């Protein structure tokens, strides 16, 4: 699973589509906690990631939603910086 970004103690990953399912989403990992977030609305639909991390992940998705959708569609992954 390629790492797309690292920030604030969070690692953002996206699985290869043939091993993954819809809806388009990312995985956010912070230590022992994990959350799966929809690209459409940035909501966590599975996992136990604490709220303090969820806030950062939602900001990240809002900032890079278009780039994340492109990666989901074409499976060409690249690292993204966290927004300023």
XYZ file of N, CA and C in Angstrom:
252
model
N 0.860 -1.168 0.000
C 0.000 0.000 0.000
C 0.903 1.227 0.000
N 0.883 2.011 -1.069
C 1.750 3.186 -1.158
C 1.427 4.249 -0.106
N 2.490 4.840 0.436
C 2.348 5.968 1.362
C 2.219 7.235 0.525
N 1.171 7.989 0.756
C 0.899 9.208 0.000
C 1.370 10.446 0.747
N 1.273 10.417 2.075
C 1.681 11.582 2.868
C 1.959 11.159 4.306
N 2.743 11.994 4.982
C 3.014 11.863 6.415
C 2.949 13.263 7.012
N 2.175 13.410 8.085
C 2.076 14.697 8.767
C 1.457 14.493 10.140
N 1.861 15.290 11.098
C 1.261 15.312 12.441
C 1.146 13.921 13.066
N 2.114 13.048 12.795
C 2.073 11.694 13.336
C 1.131 10.755 12.607
N 0.639 11.170 11.446
C -0.323 10.386 10.661
C 0.337 9.948 9.361
N 0.100 8.703 8.971
C 0.542 8.185 7.677
C -0.715 7.972 6.839
N -0.709 8.509 5.614
C -1.837 8.364 4.692
C -1.437 7.375 3.607
N -2.283 6.355 3.403
C -2.009 5.322 2.397
C -3.242 5.106 1.531
N -2.987 4.540 0.333
C -4.072 4.168 -0.568
C -3.722 2.803 -1.154
N -4.652 1.868 -1.071
C -4.440 0.536 -1.634
C -4.540 0.576 -3.150
N -3.923 -0.403 -3.790
C -4.121 -0.589 -5.221
C -5.578 -0.970 -5.449
N -6.180 -0.406 -6.481
C -7.619 -0.559 -6.703
C -8.045 -2.021 -6.856
N -7.245 -2.860 -7.518
C -7.678 -4.242 -7.714
C -7.759 -5.010 -6.395
N -7.108 -4.501 -5.351
C -7.179 -5.144 -4.042
C -8.130 -4.393 -3.113
N -8.749 -3.360 -3.605
C -9.567 -2.479 -2.767
C -10.973 -2.408 -3.331
N -11.836 -1.768 -2.619
C -13.238 -1.657 -2.984
C -13.659 -0.190 -2.954
N -14.821 0.082 -3.534
C -15.376 1.430 -3.496
C -16.066 1.650 -2.171
N -16.336 2.842 -1.752
C -16.096 4.103 -2.444
C -14.624 4.499 -2.382
N -14.201 5.416 -3.267
C -12.817 5.894 -3.207
C -12.500 6.432 -1.809
N -11.370 5.985 -1.263
C -11.033 6.361 0.109
C -9.537 6.244 0.363
N -9.122 6.758 1.508
C -7.743 6.623 1.972
C -7.756 5.973 3.349
N -6.592 5.469 3.717
C -6.381 4.905 5.049
C -5.470 5.861 5.807
N -5.842 6.207 7.015
C -5.026 7.069 7.874
C -4.608 6.248 9.087
N -3.302 6.211 9.348
C -2.759 5.433 10.452
C -1.984 6.363 11.370
N -2.284 6.296 12.658
C -1.561 7.077 13.672
C -1.280 6.125 14.829
N -0.056 5.614 14.874
C 0.283 4.635 15.902
C -0.549 3.388 15.732
N -1.281 3.027 16.772
C -2.104 1.815 16.738
C -3.502 2.062 16.187
N -3.813 3.303 15.852
C -5.150 3.667 15.393
C -5.207 3.752 13.874
N -6.360 3.380 13.327
C -6.555 3.379 11.879
C -7.936 3.938 11.569
N -8.033 4.656 10.455
C -9.334 5.123 9.988
C -9.392 5.082 8.476
N -10.553 4.741 7.938
C -10.785 4.788 6.499
C -11.707 5.975 6.235
N -11.258 6.867 5.317
C -11.977 8.114 5.054
C -12.405 8.193 3.595
N -13.668 8.497 3.373
C -14.206 8.700 2.036
C -13.606 9.959 1.416
N -13.247 9.882 0.132
C -12.753 11.079 -0.554
C -13.901 12.049 -0.833
N -15.099 11.539 -0.987
C -16.244 12.389 -1.332
C -16.569 13.397 -0.238
N -16.711 12.911 1.000
C -17.141 13.805 2.077
C -16.165 13.887 3.248
N -15.031 13.201 3.126
C -13.969 13.210 4.151
C -14.429 12.639 5.489
N -15.486 11.849 5.483
C -15.971 11.236 6.717
C -15.280 9.900 6.950
N -14.988 9.607 8.208
C -14.428 8.310 8.556
C -15.574 7.306 8.598
N -15.496 6.262 7.761
C -16.577 5.281 7.728
C -16.192 3.962 8.379
N -14.936 3.839 8.774
C -14.502 2.650 9.498
C -13.236 2.994 10.269
N -13.098 2.438 11.449
C -11.868 2.617 12.205
C -12.067 3.260 13.560
N -10.915 3.477 14.219
C -10.923 4.008 15.587
C -9.968 5.192 15.754
N -9.675 5.887 14.665
C -8.768 7.026 14.724
C -9.358 8.112 15.624
N -8.606 8.571 16.631
C -9.123 9.605 17.539
C -9.462 10.903 16.795
N -10.408 11.635 17.347
C -10.891 12.877 16.744
C -9.764 13.862 16.464
N -8.778 13.957 17.352
C -7.692 14.929 17.144
C -6.950 14.665 15.832
N -6.875 13.403 15.392
C -6.252 13.065 14.114
C -7.241 13.211 12.961
N -8.501 12.897 13.218
C -9.516 13.002 12.166
C -9.588 14.413 11.597
N -9.434 15.399 12.445
C -9.482 16.799 12.005
C -8.413 17.058 10.949
N -7.195 16.597 11.188
C -6.101 16.787 10.231
C -6.350 16.027 8.937
N -6.873 14.815 9.041
C -7.137 14.009 7.842
C -8.205 14.679 6.990
N -9.240 15.204 7.610
C -10.291 15.899 6.851
C -9.744 17.144 6.147
N -8.876 17.875 6.814
C -8.241 19.040 6.186
C -7.393 18.602 4.993
N -6.668 17.513 5.162
C -5.822 16.985 4.091
C -6.674 16.602 2.878
N -7.768 15.891 3.110
C -8.640 15.496 1.999
C -9.222 16.728 1.316
N -9.664 17.703 2.074
C -10.224 18.924 1.488
C -9.199 19.626 0.599
N -7.956 19.658 1.043
C -6.897 20.334 0.290
C -6.508 19.575 -0.977
N -6.503 18.249 -0.923
C -5.960 17.436 -2.018
C -6.982 16.501 -2.657
N -8.263 16.777 -2.497
C -9.311 15.875 -3.000
C -9.120 15.544 -4.481
N -8.895 16.529 -5.326
C -8.747 16.275 -6.765
C -7.559 15.363 -7.049
N -6.433 15.628 -6.421
C -5.237 14.798 -6.621
C -5.475 13.378 -6.118
N -6.179 13.239 -5.004
C -6.465 11.910 -4.454
C -7.391 11.127 -5.384
N -8.410 11.790 -5.940
C -9.290 11.116 -6.902
C -8.507 10.671 -8.138
N -7.596 11.523 -8.623
C -6.783 11.144 -9.786
C -5.947 9.907 -9.480
N -5.345 9.867 -8.293
C -4.553 8.696 -7.905
C -5.426 7.452 -7.831
N -6.631 7.591 -7.277
C -7.544 6.448 -7.168
C -7.880 5.911 -8.561
N -8.137 6.822 -9.508
C -8.545 6.422 -10.855
C -7.406 5.851 -11.693
N -6.256 6.511 -11.694
C -5.177 6.069 -12.591
C -4.123 5.205 -11.921
N -4.210 5.046 -10.602
C -3.284 4.190 -9.852
C -1.820 4.623 -9.991
N -1.605 5.893 -10.241
C -0.256 6.471 -10.265
C -0.114 7.297 -8.998
N 0.565 6.709 -8.021
C 0.661 7.327 -6.705
C 1.867 8.246 -6.610
N 1.697 9.336 -5.856
C 2.803 10.253 -5.580
C 2.611 10.798 -4.174
N 3.694 11.231 -3.591
C 3.614 11.801 -2.245
C 3.063 13.220 -2.330
N 2.204 13.543 -1.385
C 1.622 14.878 -1.296
C 2.087 15.535 -0.003
N 2.383 16.830 -0.061
C 2.752 17.533 1.175
C 1.495 17.870 1.971
N 1.677 18.115 3.250
C 0.551 18.605 4.045
C 0.426 20.095 3.778
N -0.797 20.604 3.796
C -0.992 22.020 3.495
C -0.367 22.897 4.578
N -0.089 24.117 4.203
C 0.558 25.071 5.117
C -0.366 25.432 6.253
